[in-house]
Amino acid sequence: MAVSWRSWLANEGGKHLCLLLWLSWNVLLFWKTFLLYNQGPEYYYIHQMLGLGLCLSRASAAVLNLNCSFILLPMCRTLLAYLRGSQKVSSRRTRRLLDKSRTFHITCGVTICIFSGVHVAAHLVNALKFSVNFRQDMIELNAARYQDEDPRKLLFTTIPGLTGVSMVLVLFLMVTASTYAIRLSNYNIFWYTHNLFFVFYMLLVLHVSGGLLKYQTNLDTHPPGCLTINGTHPQTTLSADFLTEHPHVSFPGGFSRADEFPQNNLMKICMEEPRFQAHFPQTWLWISGPLCLYCAERLYRCIRSNKPVTIISVTSHPADVMEIQMVKENFKARPGQYIILHCPSVSAFENHPFTLTMNDFEICCFLHPVKIQRFCPLFILESIPGSTLMVHLEVHLRSH
Amino acid sequence: MGQIEWAMWANEQALASGLILITGGIVATAGLFTQWYFGAYSIAAGVFVCLLEYPRGKRKKGSTMERCGQKHMTKVVKMLGPLSRNYYVRAFLHLGLSVPAGFLLATILGTACLFIASTIYLLAAFRGEQWIPIESKPKERPQVGTTIKQPPSNPPPRPPAEARKKPSEAEAEEGAAGGPTGGPQVNPVPVTDEVV
């Protein structure tokens, strides 16, 4: 029993610890953001207008920021393969953890889907509330331009609304093509729709630049819920004349004059109208790093795969198996690697993975034509030993 | 690109759209939007679409992964005959179902998603794809006599099963399995077992 517990810890412990840390970070972000918008004084007026929808939409947005940032990191396969293979990371546990990168990517993806659902639902309710709770004195805080403006107009005529709808549609295409059944049967649909991630990120950058969400900047001169004198605040309006004519009017709390209010009483006098300012888009800070890293990695992979490959030999084996030996400059095959073969003269769109056999100086792979009906026989015809065929090879490390 | 079965993707999309319609409908009805009855319609339409799309169709080549418990819905959907088989019917049905949900803010995304699914179904129908139900084949009862195998007559290390078999047995196995032609594999290149 003790041995199995220790071996579980050694094998699975790292993975579960990382999962726990990631989960805690998500929960903390969600909770902190929820409380900030629920209780923060700078969001007092907008919270009055929108209610729970504001807190849910902002909290889910914070979780989305984290996951949209993290989801790109496990896909930097060249970097991960370098870390995994280098002498710096010699611990078997770390290597085993790095092998779980694809699972982590899927976990972040599922989280993005769930919290996008929460975020969209909350914002739809917010759009309705903006329209219904329109007030003339809070016109700069409101996304609606007049009372009872059609919420659908708010959705389609504002930058955050339009980019939000587009992002949902892109996410819909990506997610429906990523199910196990589709990946198994039509891998190309999955691959090409998943590359729409770039469109998703560009829309995300625009989505947060809309500046619809504002916070109050002058909390010291206008504490939320204060009394305005000669103001047009509908809740608590007193005029200076009223105070001079009725010096002993009783205020809430039993005070007879306004200047007897204690400092911590909410009913303070407002010095000026509330002023609002849009937030700096935090999302840009979250996603810029991983996005740049991933783009750099894709560029590097593209450049690396464009070097020509020379075919040394093509051998026919029983059971319709072909062995192809290739040589590529500055490349040494290592165990666990697989290649993605792309031959433009055979097919401009098809990329097919093949496992490499162990061979120090050459790339050797076995093609099973039964598996990929059209591609393999055509590729074999194109493969003349000694020729330099334009073949793009992307080398990857197999992970589970 | 030539071998892609679009109907499979359209099926996943339609199922997801059904769920989005149900969610939007719940938000609209619970949030008491004006014209909340569109929300109620959206829930009903979403449930119908989910039930119709739950049984996955059979792929032209290879085996198809069934969804959990789809046997029951397969029987119901099969009863609709050409209405369920033909993808043109599905495309226009989804297009029609999506329109009323577009009038309400909460369900407008469901409309957009179902519209995309309808377009992909149209493409699948154009390419001649059809919904074929996945039917489970009756299991062949194994003859008790033939399943009992004799223990190996020679001690280890033993060559693979194909080399050990007598010629008559080998022929019978081949006929059943359709395996590789004749005897054990002869490697053109000498193979050494490098144990690291």
Coordinates of C-alpha atoms in Angstrom, one line a residue:
Chain A
M1 CA 0.0 0.0 0.0
A2 CA 2.8 2.4 0.9
V3 CA 4.7 1.6 -2.2
S4 CA 1.7 2.2 -4.5
W5 CA 1.1 5.6 -2.7
R6 CA 4.7 6.6 -3.3
S7 CA 4.7 5.5 -6.9
W8 CA 1.4 7.4 -7.5
L9 CA 3.0 10.5 -6.0
A10 CA 6.1 10.0 -8.2
N11 CA 4.1 9.4 -11.4
E12 CA 1.0 11.4 -11.1
G13 CA 1.7 13.8 -8.3
G14 CA 3.4 16.5 -10.4
K15 CA 0.5 16.6 -12.8
H16 CA -2.1 16.9 -10.1
L17 CA -0.1 19.5 -8.3
C18 CA 0.0 21.7 -11.4
L19 CA -3.7 21.1 -11.9
L20 CA -4.4 22.2 -8.4
L21 CA -2.3 25.3 -8.7
W22 CA -4.0 26.3 -12.0
L23 CA -7.4 25.7 -10.4
S24 CA -6.6 27.7 -7.3
W25 CA -5.4 30.6 -9.5
N26 CA -8.6 30.5 -11.5
V27 CA -10.8 30.4 -8.4
L28 CA -8.8 33.2 -6.7
L29 CA -9.1 35.5 -9.8
F30 CA -12.8 34.8 -10.1
W31 CA -13.5 35.5 -6.5
K32 CA -11.3 38.6 -6.2
T33 CA -12.7 40.2 -9.3
F34 CA -16.3 39.3 -8.3
L35 CA -15.8 41.0 -4.9
L36 CA -14.1 44.0 -6.5
Y37 CA -17.0 44.8 -8.7
N38 CA -19.6 43.8 -6.1
Q39 CA -18.2 46.0 -3.3
G40 CA -15.6 48.4 -4.8
P41 CA -16.6 52.1 -4.4
E42 CA -15.3 53.0 -7.9
Y43 CA -17.9 50.6 -9.4
Y44 CA -20.8 51.7 -7.2
Y45 CA -22.8 53.5 -9.9
I46 CA -22.3 50.9 -12.6
H47 CA -23.1 48.2 -10.1
Q48 CA -26.4 50.0 -9.3
M49 CA -27.1 50.0 -13.0
L50 CA -26.2 46.4 -13.9
G51 CA -26.3 44.3 -10.7
L52 CA -25.0 40.8 -10.6
G53 CA -24.4 40.7 -14.3
L54 CA -21.5 43.1 -14.0
C55 CA -19.8 41.0 -11.3
L56 CA -20.3 37.7 -13.3
S57 CA -19.1 39.2 -16.6
R58 CA -16.0 40.8 -15.1
A59 CA -15.1 37.8 -13.0
S60 CA -15.4 35.4 -16.0
A61 CA -13.4 37.8 -18.1
A62 CA -10.6 37.6 -15.6
V63 CA -10.6 33.8 -15.8
L64 CA -10.7 34.1 -19.6
N65 CA -7.7 36.4 -19.6
L66 CA -5.7 33.8 -17.6
N67 CA -6.7 30.8 -19.8
C68 CA -6.3 32.6 -23.1
S69 CA -2.8 33.4 -22.0
F70 CA -1.9 29.9 -20.7
I71 CA -3.5 28.0 -23.6
L72 CA -0.8 29.0 -26.0
L73 CA 2.1 27.9 -23.9
P74 CA 1.7 24.1 -24.2
M75 CA 1.6 24.5 -28.0
C76 CA 5.1 25.9 -28.2
R77 CA 6.3 22.4 -29.1
T78 CA 9.8 23.2 -30.3
L79 CA 10.5 25.0 -27.0
L80 CA 9.0 22.2 -25.0
A81 CA 11.0 19.6 -26.9
Y82 CA 14.1 21.6 -26.3
L83 CA 13.5 21.8 -22.6
R84 CA 12.5 18.2 -22.4
G85 CA 15.6 17.0 -24.3
S86 CA 18.2 19.4 -22.8
Q87 CA 20.5 18.4 -19.9
K88 CA 18.9 21.2 -17.8
V89 CA 15.8 19.2 -17.4
S90 CA 17.0 15.8 -16.5
S91 CA 14.4 14.9 -13.9
R92 CA 12.1 12.2 -15.2
R93 CA 9.2 13.8 -13.3
T94 CA 9.6 17.1 -15.2
R95 CA 9.8 15.3 -18.5
R96 CA 6.7 13.3 -17.7
L97 CA 5.0 16.6 -16.8
L98 CA 6.0 18.2 -20.0
D99 CA 4.4 15.3 -21.8
K100 CA 1.1 16.3 -20.4
S101 CA 1.2 19.6 -22.4
R102 CA -1.6 18.7 -24.8
T103 CA -3.9 17.7 -21.9
F104 CA -3.3 21.0 -20.3
H105 CA -4.1 22.8 -23.6
I106 CA -7.4 20.9 -23.8
T107 CA -8.2 21.7 -20.1
C108 CA -7.6 25.4 -20.8
G109 CA -9.8 25.1 -23.9
V110 CA -12.7 23.6 -22.1
T111 CA -12.4 26.3 -19.4
I112 CA -12.5 29.0 -22.1
C113 CA -15.7 27.5 -23.5
I114 CA -17.4 27.3 -20.2
F115 CA -16.5 30.8 -19.0
S116 CA -17.2 32.3 -22.4
G117 CA -20.7 31.0 -22.0
V118 CA -21.0 32.7 -18.5
H119 CA -19.4 35.9 -19.9
V120 CA -21.8 36.1 -22.9
A121 CA -24.9 35.3 -20.8
A122 CA -23.9 37.9 -18.2
H123 CA -23.2 40.6 -20.9
L124 CA -26.6 39.9 -22.6
V125 CA -28.3 40.6 -19.3
N126 CA -26.1 43.7 -19.0
A127 CA -27.1 44.9 -22.4
L128 CA -30.7 44.7 -21.4
K129 CA -30.1 46.4 -18.0
F130 CA -28.2 49.3 -19.8
S131 CA -31.2 49.8 -21.9
V132 CA -33.8 49.6 -19.1
N133 CA -31.9 51.4 -16.4
F134 CA -30.9 54.4 -18.6
R135 CA -30.5 57.6 -16.6
Q136 CA -29.8 61.1 -17.9
D137 CA -27.3 61.9 -15.1
M138 CA -25.2 58.8 -15.8
I139 CA -25.2 59.1 -19.6
E140 CA -21.4 58.6 -19.9
L141 CA -21.5 55.4 -17.9
N142 CA -24.2 53.9 -20.0
A143 CA -23.5 52.0 -23.2
A144 CA -27.1 52.8 -24.4
R145 CA -27.8 56.2 -25.9
Y146 CA -31.4 56.6 -24.8
Q147 CA -34.0 54.9 -22.6
D148 CA -35.2 51.5 -23.8
E149 CA -32.7 51.3 -26.8
D150 CA -33.0 47.9 -28.4
P151 CA -30.3 45.8 -26.8
R152 CA -29.6 44.1 -30.1
K153 CA -28.5 47.5 -31.4
L154 CA -26.0 47.7 -28.5
L155 CA -24.7 44.3 -29.5
F156 CA -24.1 45.0 -33.2
T157 CA -23.2 48.7 -33.2
T158 CA -20.5 48.8 -30.5
I159 CA -17.0 47.5 -31.0
P160 CA -17.1 45.1 -27.9
G161 CA -20.5 43.8 -29.0
L162 CA -19.5 43.1 -32.6
T163 CA -16.1 41.6 -31.8
G164 CA -17.7 39.6 -29.1
V165 CA -20.3 38.0 -31.4
S166 CA -17.5 37.3 -34.0
M167 CA -15.4 35.6 -31.3
V168 CA -18.2 33.4 -30.2
L169 CA -18.7 32.3 -33.8
V170 CA -15.0 31.6 -34.3
L171 CA -14.8 29.7 -31.0
F172 CA -17.9 27.7 -32.1
L173 CA -16.2 26.7 -35.3
M174 CA -13.0 25.8 -33.5
V175 CA -14.6 23.8 -30.7
T176 CA -17.0 21.8 -32.9
A177 CA -14.1 20.7 -35.1
S178 CA -12.0 19.7 -32.1
T179 CA -14.0 16.9 -30.8
Y180 CA -12.4 13.5 -30.7
A181 CA -14.6 12.0 -33.4
I182 CA -13.7 14.8 -35.8
R183 CA -10.0 14.6 -35.1
L184 CA -10.0 10.9 -35.7
S185 CA -12.0 11.0 -38.9
N186 CA -11.3 14.3 -40.6
Y187 CA -8.1 15.7 -39.1
N188 CA -7.8 18.4 -41.7
I189 CA -11.1 20.1 -40.6
F190 CA -9.6 20.3 -37.1
W191 CA -6.3 21.6 -38.2
Y192 CA -7.5 24.3 -40.5
T193 CA -10.3 25.6 -38.2
H194 CA -7.9 25.5 -35.2
N195 CA -5.6 27.9 -37.1
L196 CA -8.5 30.4 -36.8
F197 CA -7.1 31.0 -33.3
F198 CA -5.1 34.0 -34.7
V199 CA -8.4 35.6 -35.8
F200 CA -9.8 35.0 -32.3
Y201 CA -6.8 36.7 -30.7
M202 CA -7.0 39.7 -33.0
L203 CA -10.7 40.1 -32.3
L204 CA -9.9 39.8 -28.5
V205 CA -7.4 42.6 -28.8
L206 CA -10.1 44.8 -30.4
H207 CA -12.8 43.6 -28.0
V208 CA -11.1 45.0 -24.9
S209 CA -10.2 48.3 -26.6
G210 CA -13.9 49.4 -26.7
G211 CA -13.7 51.3 -23.4
L212 CA -17.3 50.6 -22.4
L213 CA -16.4 49.6 -18.9
K214 CA -15.6 52.7 -16.8
Y215 CA -14.6 53.3 -13.2
Q216 CA -15.1 56.4 -11.1
T217 CA -12.0 58.5 -10.7
N218 CA -13.0 61.2 -8.2
L219 CA -13.8 59.1 -5.2
D220 CA -12.5 61.7 -2.7
T221 CA -14.6 64.6 -4.0
H222 CA -17.6 62.4 -4.8
P223 CA -17.9 59.5 -2.4
P224 CA -20.5 57.1 -3.9
G225 CA -24.0 57.6 -2.5
C226 CA -23.3 61.2 -1.3
L227 CA -25.8 64.0 -1.0
T228 CA -25.7 66.6 -3.7
I229 CA -26.6 70.2 -3.0
N230 CA -28.4 71.9 -5.9
G231 CA -27.5 68.9 -7.8
T232 CA -29.7 66.8 -10.0
H233 CA -29.0 63.5 -8.2
P234 CA -32.5 62.0 -7.9
Q235 CA -31.8 59.9 -4.8
T236 CA -30.6 62.6 -2.4
T237 CA -31.2 66.2 -3.4
L238 CA -31.0 69.1 -1.0
S239 CA -30.7 72.8 -1.9
A240 CA -28.5 75.2 0.1
D241 CA -31.6 77.4 0.7
F242 CA -33.4 74.5 2.2
L243 CA -30.6 74.0 4.7
T244 CA -30.5 77.7 5.7
E245 CA -34.3 77.9 6.2
H246 CA -34.5 74.7 8.1
P247 CA -31.3 74.5 10.2
H248 CA -32.8 71.9 12.5
V249 CA -34.1 69.5 10.0
S250 CA -33.3 66.0 11.1
F251 CA -31.1 64.0 8.9
P252 CA -30.8 60.2 9.1
G253 CA -28.9 59.3 12.2
G254 CA -30.3 62.1 14.3
F255 CA -28.0 64.9 13.2
S256 CA -29.5 68.4 13.0
R257 CA -26.9 69.9 10.7
A258 CA -25.1 68.7 7.7
D259 CA -21.6 69.5 9.2
E260 CA -22.3 67.3 12.2
F261 CA -22.0 64.2 10.0
P262 CA -19.3 61.9 11.1
Q263 CA -16.6 61.1 8.6
N264 CA -17.5 57.4 8.2
N265 CA -21.2 58.1 7.5
L266 CA -22.2 57.3 4.0
M267 CA -24.4 60.4 3.6
K268 CA -21.6 62.9 2.8
I269 CA -22.0 66.0 0.7
C270 CA -20.8 65.7 -2.8
M271 CA -18.3 68.3 -3.9
E272 CA -18.7 67.6 -7.6
E273 CA -20.3 65.3 -10.2
P274 CA -18.9 61.8 -10.5
R275 CA -16.3 61.4 -13.2
F276 CA -15.6 58.2 -15.1
Q277 CA -12.8 56.8 -17.1
A278 CA -12.3 53.7 -19.1
H279 CA -9.9 51.0 -17.9
F280 CA -6.6 50.2 -19.5
P281 CA -7.2 46.9 -21.2
Q282 CA -5.5 44.3 -19.0
T283 CA -6.1 41.6 -21.5
W284 CA -3.3 43.1 -23.7
L285 CA -0.8 42.5 -20.9
W286 CA -2.0 38.9 -20.4
I287 CA -1.9 37.7 -24.0
S288 CA 0.9 39.7 -25.6
G289 CA 3.7 37.6 -24.2
P290 CA 2.4 34.1 -25.0
L291 CA 1.1 35.2 -28.4
C292 CA 4.4 36.7 -29.4
L293 CA 6.2 33.5 -28.2
Y294 CA 3.9 31.2 -30.1
C295 CA 4.1 33.3 -33.3
A296 CA 7.9 33.3 -33.1
E297 CA 7.8 29.5 -32.7
R298 CA 5.5 29.0 -35.7
L299 CA 7.8 31.2 -37.8
Y300 CA 10.8 29.2 -36.7
R301 CA 9.1 25.9 -37.5
C302 CA 8.1 27.3 -40.9
I303 CA 11.6 28.4 -41.8
R304 CA 13.1 25.1 -40.5
S305 CA 10.6 23.0 -42.5
N306 CA 11.4 24.7 -45.7
K307 CA 14.9 23.3 -46.1
P308 CA 15.0 20.7 -48.8
V309 CA 15.2 16.9 -48.0
T310 CA 17.0 14.4 -50.1
I311 CA 15.5 10.9 -50.6
I312 CA 18.1 8.2 -50.4
S313 CA 16.1 5.1 -50.8
V314 CA 12.6 3.8 -51.2
T315 CA 12.1 0.2 -50.2
S316 CA 9.0 -2.0 -50.6
H317 CA 8.1 -4.3 -47.7
P318 CA 5.4 -6.9 -47.4
A319 CA 1.9 -5.9 -46.3
D320 CA 2.0 -2.8 -48.5
V321 CA 4.5 -1.0 -46.4
M322 CA 7.0 1.4 -48.0
E323 CA 10.2 2.5 -46.3
I324 CA 11.6 5.8 -47.3
Q325 CA 15.1 7.0 -46.2
M326 CA 15.7 10.7 -46.3
V327 CA 18.5 13.1 -45.4
K328 CA 18.1 16.6 -44.1
E329 CA 20.9 19.1 -43.4
N330 CA 21.8 19.5 -39.8
F331 CA 19.2 17.0 -38.6
K332 CA 19.7 13.9 -36.5
A333 CA 16.7 11.8 -35.8
R334 CA 16.1 10.8 -32.2
P335 CA 13.8 8.3 -30.6
G336 CA 10.2 9.4 -30.0
Q337 CA 10.1 11.8 -32.9
Y338 CA 7.5 11.9 -35.6
I339 CA 7.4 14.0 -38.7
I340 CA 4.6 15.7 -40.6
L341 CA 5.1 15.2 -44.3
H342 CA 3.9 17.8 -46.7
C343 CA 4.6 17.5 -50.4
P344 CA 3.1 20.4 -52.4
S345 CA 3.5 18.5 -55.7
V346 CA 1.3 15.8 -54.3
S347 CA -1.2 17.9 -52.4
A348 CA -1.1 21.5 -51.4
F349 CA -3.3 21.0 -48.3
E350 CA -2.5 17.6 -46.9
N351 CA -0.1 17.1 -44.1
H352 CA 0.3 13.6 -42.7
P353 CA 2.2 12.4 -39.6
F354 CA 4.6 9.5 -39.7
T355 CA 6.7 8.0 -36.9
L356 CA 10.5 8.0 -37.4
T357 CA 12.4 4.8 -36.8
M358 CA 15.6 5.0 -34.9
N359 CA 18.4 6.1 -37.1
D360 CA 21.3 8.4 -36.4
F361 CA 21.9 10.1 -39.6
E362 CA 18.9 9.5 -41.7
I363 CA 15.2 10.1 -41.5
C364 CA 13.5 6.8 -42.0
C365 CA 9.8 6.4 -42.0
F366 CA 7.3 3.8 -43.0
L367 CA 4.3 4.6 -45.1
H368 CA 1.2 2.5 -44.9
P369 CA -0.8 3.4 -48.1
V370 CA -3.9 1.7 -46.7
K371 CA -4.1 4.4 -44.1
I372 CA -3.9 7.4 -46.3
Q373 CA -5.4 6.3 -49.6
R374 CA -4.5 9.0 -52.1
F375 CA -1.5 10.6 -50.5
C376 CA 0.9 7.7 -50.0
P377 CA 0.9 6.1 -53.5
L378 CA 1.3 9.6 -55.1
F379 CA 4.1 10.5 -52.7
I380 CA 5.9 7.2 -53.5
L381 CA 5.7 7.9 -57.2
E382 CA 7.2 11.3 -56.7
S383 CA 10.0 9.8 -54.5
I384 CA 12.9 9.0 -56.7
P385 CA 16.1 8.1 -54.8
G386 CA 18.8 10.7 -55.2
S387 CA 16.4 13.5 -56.0
T388 CA 15.9 16.5 -54.0
L389 CA 12.2 16.6 -53.6
M390 CA 10.5 19.6 -52.2
V391 CA 9.2 18.1 -49.0
H392 CA 8.4 20.0 -45.9
L393 CA 9.1 18.1 -42.8
E394 CA 8.1 19.3 -39.4
V395 CA 9.7 17.3 -36.6
H396 CA 7.8 16.7 -33.4
L397 CA 8.2 14.8 -30.3
R398 CA 5.5 12.4 -29.5
S399 CA 3.7 13.2 -26.2
H400 CA 0.7 11.7 -24.6
Chain B
M1 CA -9.5 17.6 -48.9
G2 CA -11.4 15.2 -51.2
Q3 CA -12.2 12.7 -48.5
I4 CA -13.7 15.0 -45.9
E5 CA -17.1 14.1 -44.6
W6 CA -18.7 17.4 -43.9
A7 CA -21.9 15.9 -42.4
M8 CA -20.0 14.8 -39.4
W9 CA -18.8 18.3 -38.6
A10 CA -22.3 19.7 -39.4
N11 CA -23.7 17.2 -36.9
E12 CA -21.4 18.4 -34.1
Q13 CA -22.2 22.0 -34.9
A14 CA -25.9 21.3 -34.9
L15 CA -25.7 19.6 -31.6
A16 CA -23.7 22.4 -30.1
S17 CA -26.1 25.0 -31.5
G18 CA -29.0 23.1 -29.9
L19 CA -27.3 23.5 -26.6
I20 CA -26.6 27.2 -27.2
L21 CA -30.2 27.7 -28.1
I22 CA -31.4 26.0 -24.8
T23 CA -28.9 28.1 -22.8
G24 CA -30.0 31.3 -24.5
G25 CA -33.7 30.4 -24.0
I26 CA -33.2 29.8 -20.3
V27 CA -31.4 33.2 -19.9
A28 CA -34.2 34.9 -21.8
T29 CA -37.0 33.2 -19.9
A30 CA -35.4 33.5 -16.5
G31 CA -34.2 37.0 -17.0
L32 CA -37.7 38.0 -18.1
F33 CA -36.6 39.7 -21.3
T34 CA -39.5 41.4 -23.2
Q35 CA -40.8 38.9 -25.7
W36 CA -39.7 36.1 -23.4
Y37 CA -41.9 33.7 -25.4
F38 CA -39.2 33.6 -28.0
G39 CA -37.0 32.2 -25.2
A40 CA -39.5 29.5 -24.5
Y41 CA -39.5 28.7 -28.3
S42 CA -35.8 28.6 -28.3
I43 CA -35.7 26.0 -25.5
A44 CA -38.2 23.8 -27.4
A45 CA -36.3 24.2 -30.7
G46 CA -33.0 23.5 -28.9
V47 CA -34.3 20.3 -27.4
F48 CA -35.7 19.1 -30.7
V49 CA -32.4 19.8 -32.6
C50 CA -30.4 18.0 -29.9
L51 CA -32.6 14.9 -30.0
L52 CA -32.5 14.8 -33.8
E53 CA -28.8 15.3 -34.0
Y54 CA -27.8 13.0 -31.2
P55 CA -27.4 9.8 -33.2
R56 CA -24.3 10.1 -35.3
G57 CA -24.5 8.9 -38.9
K58 CA -22.3 6.1 -40.2
R59 CA -19.1 7.1 -42.0
K60 CA -18.6 5.9 -45.6
K61 CA -15.3 4.3 -44.8
G62 CA -14.0 2.9 -41.5
S63 CA -15.8 2.6 -38.2
T64 CA -17.8 5.3 -36.5
M65 CA -17.7 6.2 -32.9
E66 CA -21.2 6.0 -31.5
R67 CA -22.4 8.5 -28.9
C68 CA -23.2 7.1 -25.5
G69 CA -26.7 5.6 -25.7
Q70 CA -27.5 6.7 -29.2
K71 CA -29.2 3.4 -30.1
H72 CA -32.5 4.5 -28.8
M73 CA -32.6 7.8 -30.7
T74 CA -31.3 6.0 -33.8
K75 CA -34.5 3.9 -33.9
V76 CA -36.7 7.0 -33.7
V77 CA -34.7 9.1 -36.2
K78 CA -34.7 6.1 -38.6
M79 CA -38.5 6.0 -38.6
L80 CA -38.5 9.4 -40.2
G81 CA -37.2 7.8 -43.3
P82 CA -36.1 10.2 -46.1
L83 CA -36.8 13.2 -43.9
S84 CA -33.9 12.2 -41.7
R85 CA -31.7 10.6 -44.3
N86 CA -31.6 13.5 -46.7
Y87 CA -29.3 16.4 -45.7
Y88 CA -31.1 18.9 -47.8
V89 CA -34.1 18.4 -45.5
R90 CA -32.0 18.9 -42.4
A91 CA -30.3 22.0 -43.8
F92 CA -33.6 23.7 -44.6
L93 CA -35.1 22.5 -41.3
H94 CA -32.3 24.0 -39.3
L95 CA -32.5 27.2 -41.3
G96 CA -36.2 27.5 -40.6
L97 CA -35.8 26.7 -36.9
S98 CA -33.1 29.3 -36.4
V99 CA -35.1 32.2 -37.7
P100 CA -37.6 32.9 -34.8
A101 CA -34.7 32.7 -32.3
G102 CA -33.0 35.6 -34.1
F103 CA -35.6 38.1 -32.8
L104 CA -34.4 38.0 -29.2
L105 CA -31.0 39.2 -28.0
A106 CA -30.4 36.2 -25.7
T107 CA -30.9 33.6 -28.5
I108 CA -29.4 35.4 -31.4
L109 CA -26.1 33.5 -31.0
G110 CA -28.0 30.2 -31.2
T111 CA -29.5 31.5 -34.5
A112 CA -26.0 32.3 -35.9
C113 CA -24.6 28.9 -34.9
L114 CA -27.5 26.9 -36.2
F115 CA -27.3 28.9 -39.5
I116 CA -23.6 27.9 -39.8
A117 CA -24.6 24.2 -39.2
S118 CA -27.3 24.5 -41.8
T119 CA -24.8 25.8 -44.4
I120 CA -22.4 22.9 -43.7
Y121 CA -25.3 20.4 -44.0
L122 CA -26.2 22.0 -47.4
L123 CA -22.6 21.5 -48.5
A124 CA -22.7 17.9 -47.3
A125 CA -26.0 17.3 -49.2
F126 CA -24.5 18.9 -52.3
R127 CA -21.7 16.3 -52.1
G128 CA -24.2 13.5 -52.0
E129 CA -23.7 12.5 -48.3
Q130 CA -26.6 10.8 -46.5
W131 CA -27.4 9.9 -43.0
I132 CA -27.0 6.1 -42.5
P133 CA -28.0 4.7 -39.1
I134 CA -25.4 2.7 -37.2
E135 CA -26.8 -0.7 -36.6
S136 CA -25.2 -3.1 -34.3
K137 CA -24.5 -6.5 -36.0
P138 CA -25.7 -9.6 -34.2
K139 CA -22.8 -11.2 -32.4
E140 CA -21.7 -14.5 -33.8
R141 CA -21.7 -17.1 -31.1
P142 CA -18.3 -18.7 -31.0
Q143 CA -18.1 -22.5 -31.4
V144 CA -16.9 -23.8 -28.1
G145 CA -14.8 -26.5 -29.8
T146 CA -12.6 -24.2 -31.9
T147 CA -11.9 -21.7 -29.1
I148 CA -10.0 -24.3 -27.1
K149 CA -6.4 -24.1 -28.2
Q150 CA -3.7 -26.6 -27.6
P151 CA -0.9 -25.5 -25.4
P152 CA 2.4 -24.9 -27.2
S153 CA 4.4 -28.1 -27.8
N154 CA 7.9 -26.5 -27.8
P155 CA 9.6 -24.6 -25.0
P156 CA 10.4 -20.9 -25.2
P157 CA 12.0 -19.0 -27.1
R158 CA 9.2 -19.7 -29.6
P159 CA 8.9 -18.2 -33.1
P160 CA 5.7 -16.1 -33.8
A161 CA 2.4 -17.9 -34.1
E162 CA 2.3 -17.8 -37.9
A163 CA 5.5 -19.7 -38.2
R164 CA 4.5 -22.3 -35.7
K165 CA 1.1 -23.2 -37.3
K166 CA 0.6 -26.2 -39.5
P167 CA -0.2 -25.4 -43.2
S168 CA -3.9 -26.4 -43.0
E169 CA -4.5 -24.3 -39.9
A170 CA -2.6 -21.4 -41.5
E171 CA -4.8 -21.5 -44.6
A172 CA -8.0 -21.5 -42.5
E173 CA -6.7 -18.5 -40.4
E174 CA -5.9 -16.6 -43.6
G175 CA -9.3 -17.2 -45.1
A176 CA -10.9 -15.9 -41.9
A177 CA -8.7 -12.9 -41.3
G178 CA -7.6 -12.0 -44.8
G179 CA -4.1 -11.5 -43.6
P180 CA -0.7 -11.1 -45.3
T181 CA 0.2 -13.6 -48.1
G182 CA 1.9 -16.8 -47.0
G183 CA 4.3 -17.6 -44.2
P184 CA 6.3 -15.4 -41.9
Q185 CA 7.6 -12.0 -43.1
V186 CA 11.0 -12.1 -44.8
N187 CA 12.9 -8.8 -44.2
P188 CA 14.8 -7.5 -47.2
V189 CA 17.2 -5.8 -44.8
P190 CA 18.8 -7.9 -42.0
V191 CA 17.2 -6.8 -38.8
T192 CA 19.1 -6.9 -35.5
D193 CA 17.6 -6.6 -32.1
E194 CA 19.5 -3.8 -30.4
V195 CA 18.6 -3.9 -26.8
V196 CA 19.6 -0.6 -25.2

